């Protein structure tokens, strides 16, 4: 990414929903399903009757307790958020003097920190080793480190012990686990970790439960760290429907359903990787999330060609460290992916004949 100033800021604020125009088959947005499951819709509809009263401290406690029980923590180690995006917007309240952002990764943390005037250092991982995390690249003076796990858009799952190795006295390590519930067994998750000092974990309900329009998520960390993060939040910062969604999606039946979906997504991802590699497409791997990072020749032309064929994929040159030949595609079932594979095959054939 070579743009600077306002152009660069616009690229950092670009997300897959912009690529997924109405009428296109959507492989640009990483959301499972088109709507929440029926049981979750029923819970939210029932909660509408409570919108005539303000969310109470008891409501907030019930949501924090549900999350705490899910992750083996205490309720005072949970902060309910209006999606992880709100958590990223709160990061400047930690008053970091230097933030190290591990890239390629989700760009909203960098946007929030730069807009608040926080010095930012990009730590670029390499395609050559599958975007493996290298703790030695983190500046020693960084007192905030942000890393995704599994990482968007590379689909890389970093070993938990390697992430823990980033911790040191006086440093906050934020792990964005927005897609961790799509990993079978949530292996490498640090959501249960209460021992690593300065550890902060963000989780999202948006992707697995098809709730991008509701904005529901939470932060996990020590009570003092969460208190610093939440300083001067507005009164009633999270609404009744978000609190209900957090409770519902943290209960054992929902967690069990998540695991089933994660195993299914793994199978679908393997099928899609095989189909793409048969076309000669370079797929970043090993992949562990419900999306894949691709590198194709003349990627921008291919992306536009796919769009003309009715297929939306995510441009990836807006992620630091990636270029116009990188594209991100969401993992769907083989039947749903068949039009994507066929269209991509046709576009690559056009490239050969040009």
XYZ file of C-alpha atoms in Angstrom:
354
model
C 0.000 0.000 0.000
C 1.724 3.140 -1.196
C -0.886 5.838 -0.644
C -0.345 8.379 2.126
C -2.392 10.897 4.086
C -6.134 10.986 3.429
C -5.874 8.372 0.676
C -4.196 5.931 3.035
C -6.773 6.653 5.737
C -9.557 5.862 3.258
C -7.889 2.555 2.388
C -7.565 1.628 6.065
C -11.288 2.304 6.516
C -12.213 0.072 3.570
C -13.994 -3.138 4.584
C -15.625 -6.041 2.805
C -19.153 -4.659 3.051
C -18.119 -1.992 0.515
C -17.127 -4.693 -1.985
C -20.349 -6.665 -1.482
C -22.833 -4.625 -3.509
C -26.485 -5.757 -3.633
C -27.136 -8.367 -6.293
C -23.664 -9.907 -6.140
C -22.824 -13.315 -4.710
C -21.047 -12.259 -1.563
C -17.609 -13.727 -0.862
C -16.319 -10.389 0.433
C -17.897 -10.410 3.902
C -16.903 -12.991 6.521
C -20.334 -13.590 8.063
C -21.807 -17.083 8.401
C -25.288 -17.109 6.930
C -27.557 -14.312 5.800
C -29.425 -13.898 9.104
C -29.237 -15.072 12.729
C -30.561 -18.567 13.425
C -34.264 -18.811 14.300
C -33.678 -19.482 17.999
C -31.516 -16.357 18.314
C -34.030 -14.225 16.412
C -36.708 -15.455 18.815
C -34.591 -14.405 21.806
C -34.023 -10.963 20.328
C -37.677 -10.496 19.390
C -38.727 -11.404 22.940
C -36.257 -8.833 24.279
C -37.862 -6.059 22.227
C -40.604 -5.796 24.849
C -37.924 -4.685 27.333
C -36.873 -1.696 25.229
C -39.225 0.528 27.221
C -36.804 0.471 30.134
C -33.150 1.409 30.389
C -30.584 -1.394 30.478
C -29.785 -1.936 34.145
C -26.647 -2.837 36.042
C -28.266 -6.223 36.626
C -28.702 -6.706 32.872
C -25.039 -5.881 32.301
C -23.992 -8.222 35.097
C -26.082 -11.046 33.625
C -24.310 -10.650 30.276
C -20.864 -10.440 31.870
C -21.623 -13.505 33.993
C -22.693 -15.510 30.932
C -19.437 -14.635 29.166
C -17.402 -15.310 32.305
C -18.957 -18.758 32.683
C -18.205 -19.505 29.032
C -14.511 -18.689 29.449
C -13.895 -19.777 33.043
C -13.450 -16.244 34.350
C -15.019 -13.868 36.864
C -17.614 -11.336 35.747
C -15.344 -8.400 36.629
C -12.946 -9.655 33.947
C -15.529 -9.039 31.199
C -16.532 -5.815 29.441
C -19.497 -5.950 27.046
C -18.894 -3.997 23.837
C -20.861 -2.736 20.869
C -18.779 -5.085 18.739
C -14.994 -5.287 18.699
C -14.986 -2.050 16.713
C -15.990 -0.168 19.852
C -13.148 -1.837 21.725
C -10.658 -0.641 19.110
C -12.055 2.891 19.397
C -11.428 2.748 23.159
C -7.758 1.754 22.841
C -6.414 5.332 23.072
C -7.801 5.467 26.616
C -4.993 3.106 27.622
C -2.639 6.025 26.800
C 0.022 4.018 24.953
C 3.238 5.816 24.039
C 4.001 3.464 21.125
C 1.654 0.936 19.571
C 3.022 -1.974 17.529
C 0.463 -3.253 15.010
C 1.167 -6.715 13.619
C 0.207 -6.696 9.933
C -1.331 -7.731 7.611
C -4.328 -7.545 9.910
C -7.637 -5.815 10.568
C -7.045 -2.093 10.165
C -9.499 -0.461 12.586
C -7.072 -0.543 15.558
C -4.540 1.435 13.548
C -7.177 3.924 12.451
C -8.331 4.537 16.042
C -4.816 4.924 17.386
C -3.594 7.206 14.602
C -6.662 9.424 14.870
C -5.923 9.827 18.597
C -2.341 10.834 17.865
C -0.778 7.646 19.226
C 2.558 6.794 17.561
C 2.188 3.582 15.562
C 4.802 1.136 14.309
C 3.787 -1.465 11.725
C 5.297 -4.929 12.152
C 4.970 -6.624 8.768
C 4.891 -10.429 8.644
C 6.053 -12.334 5.572
C 4.167 -14.382 3.026
C 7.312 -16.536 2.679
C 6.719 -18.292 6.017
C 2.925 -18.176 6.035
C 2.758 -14.860 7.911
C 4.169 -16.508 11.035
C 4.361 -14.346 14.143
C 7.906 -13.260 15.009
C 8.087 -11.720 18.508
C 11.618 -10.467 17.892
C 10.229 -7.952 15.392
C 8.176 -6.161 18.046
C 9.881 -2.926 19.181
C 11.047 -3.330 22.776
C 9.663 0.104 23.662
C 6.116 -0.682 22.452
C 3.691 -0.577 25.383
C 0.736 -1.736 23.268
C 0.868 -4.644 20.818
C -2.115 -5.586 18.653
C -2.306 -8.959 16.907
C -5.166 -10.894 15.315
C -5.628 -14.604 16.002
C -6.660 -16.108 13.678
C -5.634 -13.116 11.618
C -7.816 -11.312 9.110
C -7.078 -11.490 6.149
C -4.260 -14.079 6.158
C -6.246 -16.803 7.995
C -3.114 -17.475 10.087
C -3.520 -19.067 13.518
C -0.625 -18.143 15.801
C 0.429 -20.525 18.614
C -0.867 -19.260 21.968
C 2.561 -19.553 23.581
C 4.057 -17.376 20.853
C 1.438 -14.711 21.528
C 2.112 -14.951 25.262
C 5.781 -14.326 24.486
C 4.830 -10.779 23.467
C 3.946 -9.885 27.061
C 6.285 -7.950 29.310
C 5.926 -5.583 32.286
C 4.168 -2.346 31.400
C 2.863 -3.634 28.060
C -0.695 -4.399 26.976
C -1.058 -7.192 24.432
C -4.396 -7.055 22.615
C -5.398 -10.245 20.824
C -8.261 -9.812 18.378
C -10.051 -13.186 18.480
C -13.021 -12.132 16.329
C -12.803 -15.407 14.376
C -11.563 -17.756 17.111
C -14.983 -19.349 17.572
C -14.703 -20.558 13.949
C -11.648 -22.651 14.905
C -12.588 -26.169 16.078
C -11.898 -26.454 19.788
C -10.779 -22.813 19.816
C -7.219 -24.106 19.985
C -4.660 -21.341 20.598
C -7.297 -19.098 22.195
C -6.211 -16.958 25.131
C -9.743 -16.181 26.250
C -9.283 -18.345 29.363
C -5.825 -16.961 30.192
C -5.845 -15.061 33.485
C -2.127 -15.359 34.165
C -0.399 -13.487 31.329
C 0.128 -9.887 32.519
C -1.344 -7.110 30.403
C -3.348 -9.508 28.244
C -6.498 -8.127 26.618
C -8.710 -10.290 24.382
C -11.518 -9.050 22.138
C -14.241 -11.424 20.952
C -17.040 -10.777 18.457
C -20.469 -12.344 17.904
C -20.841 -10.703 14.507
C -19.382 -13.378 12.254
C -20.630 -16.711 13.561
C -24.111 -15.512 14.483
C -24.765 -13.147 11.527
C -25.144 -10.057 13.713
C -23.188 -7.304 11.932
C -26.223 -5.045 12.160
C -26.426 -5.414 15.940
C -22.743 -4.880 16.924
C -22.157 -7.295 19.794
C -18.888 -8.364 21.372
C -16.849 -8.240 24.555
C -13.409 -7.732 26.037
C -11.616 -10.036 28.477
C -8.856 -8.872 30.795
C -7.943 -7.896 34.315
C -10.466 -5.621 36.087
C -8.018 -2.697 36.262
C -7.175 -2.968 32.557
C -10.858 -3.080 31.603
C -11.563 -0.104 33.865
C -8.920 1.926 32.021
C -10.368 0.845 28.681
C -13.914 1.808 29.688
C -13.051 5.143 31.338
C -15.617 7.873 30.576
C -17.846 5.650 28.461
C -21.322 7.115 28.009
C -24.097 6.101 30.361
C -25.922 2.940 29.173
C -23.161 2.172 26.660
C -24.662 -1.130 25.506
C -28.314 -1.670 24.626
C -30.772 -4.344 25.714
C -30.633 -6.335 22.472
C -26.840 -6.530 22.553
C -26.898 -7.739 26.156
C -29.490 -10.387 25.278
C -27.457 -11.542 22.268
C -24.318 -11.858 24.386
C -26.149 -13.952 26.972
C -27.810 -16.169 24.370
C -24.630 -16.797 22.380
C -22.594 -17.592 25.497
C -24.882 -20.314 26.828
C -23.819 -23.968 26.465
C -26.222 -24.870 23.609
C -24.930 -21.955 21.535
C -21.306 -22.823 22.272
C -21.998 -26.410 21.186
C -23.607 -25.132 17.978
C -20.555 -22.965 17.361
C -18.291 -25.999 17.540
C -20.409 -27.890 14.997
C -20.255 -24.891 12.663
C -16.487 -24.617 13.115
C -15.949 -28.255 12.140
C -18.178 -27.793 9.098
C -16.277 -24.645 8.115
C -12.982 -26.525 8.329
C -14.275 -29.123 5.874
C -15.585 -26.436 3.525
C -12.271 -24.582 3.693
C -10.332 -27.694 2.735
C -12.650 -28.236 -0.236
C -12.242 -24.634 -1.393
C -8.448 -24.700 -1.011
C -8.290 -27.841 -3.141
C -10.487 -26.308 -5.838
C -8.480 -23.079 -5.926
C -5.113 -24.817 -6.013
C -6.319 -26.913 -8.953
C -6.728 -23.603 -10.774
C -3.146 -22.675 -9.923
C -4.171 -20.010 -7.414
C -1.717 -19.341 -4.595
C -3.544 -19.714 -1.262
C -1.890 -18.424 1.904
C -1.584 -21.181 4.443
C -1.968 -23.031 6.548
C -5.387 -21.389 6.787
C -7.450 -21.626 9.973
C -10.262 -19.080 9.612
C -13.485 -19.020 7.546
C -11.772 -17.063 4.767
C -8.739 -17.424 2.511
C -6.120 -15.000 1.271
C -5.340 -15.506 -2.428
C -2.659 -14.133 -4.706
C -3.478 -14.043 -8.403
C -1.725 -12.337 -11.324
C -3.259 -8.995 -12.251
C -5.465 -9.225 -9.184
C -7.333 -5.965 -9.642
C -8.410 -6.934 -13.172
C -9.461 -10.357 -11.886
C -11.458 -8.790 -9.055
C -13.267 -6.472 -11.426
C -13.849 -9.363 -13.826
C -15.386 -11.429 -11.039
C -17.606 -8.498 -10.179
C -18.835 -8.306 -13.760
C -19.656 -12.002 -13.487
C -21.740 -11.332 -10.373
C -19.155 -12.336 -7.742
C -17.926 -10.045 -4.939
C -14.544 -10.737 -3.336
C -12.624 -8.559 -0.898
C -9.791 -6.450 -2.266
C -6.820 -6.966 0.036
C -4.451 -4.204 -1.001
C -6.012 -2.063 1.746
C -4.238 -4.230 4.342
C -0.692 -3.037 5.127
C 1.842 -5.419 3.608
C -0.412 -6.671 0.804
C -0.808 -5.564 -2.805
C -3.346 -5.491 -5.643
C -2.746 -9.163 -6.519
C -4.098 -10.209 -3.109
C -7.781 -11.043 -2.729
C -9.711 -12.390 0.249
C -12.601 -14.806 -0.194
C -15.040 -16.086 2.397
C -15.391 -19.829 2.833
C -18.816 -21.227 1.984
C -20.123 -24.706 1.221
C -18.852 -26.409 -1.971
C -22.225 -25.802 -3.609
C -22.106 -22.098 -2.766
C -18.463 -21.825 -3.849
C -19.009 -23.461 -7.241
C -19.927 -20.149 -8.985
C -16.855 -18.474 -7.471
C -14.527 -21.235 -8.657
C -16.081 -21.252 -12.140
C -15.872 -17.472 -12.470
C -12.296 -17.416 -11.232
C -11.354 -20.156 -13.677
C -12.834 -18.101 -16.514
C -11.006 -14.944 -15.412
C -7.679 -16.747 -15.155
C -8.229 -18.110 -18.650
C -8.718 -14.541 -19.860
C -5.392 -13.643 -18.263
C -3.641 -16.441 -20.188
C -5.066 -15.294 -23.523
C -4.379 -11.560 -23.088
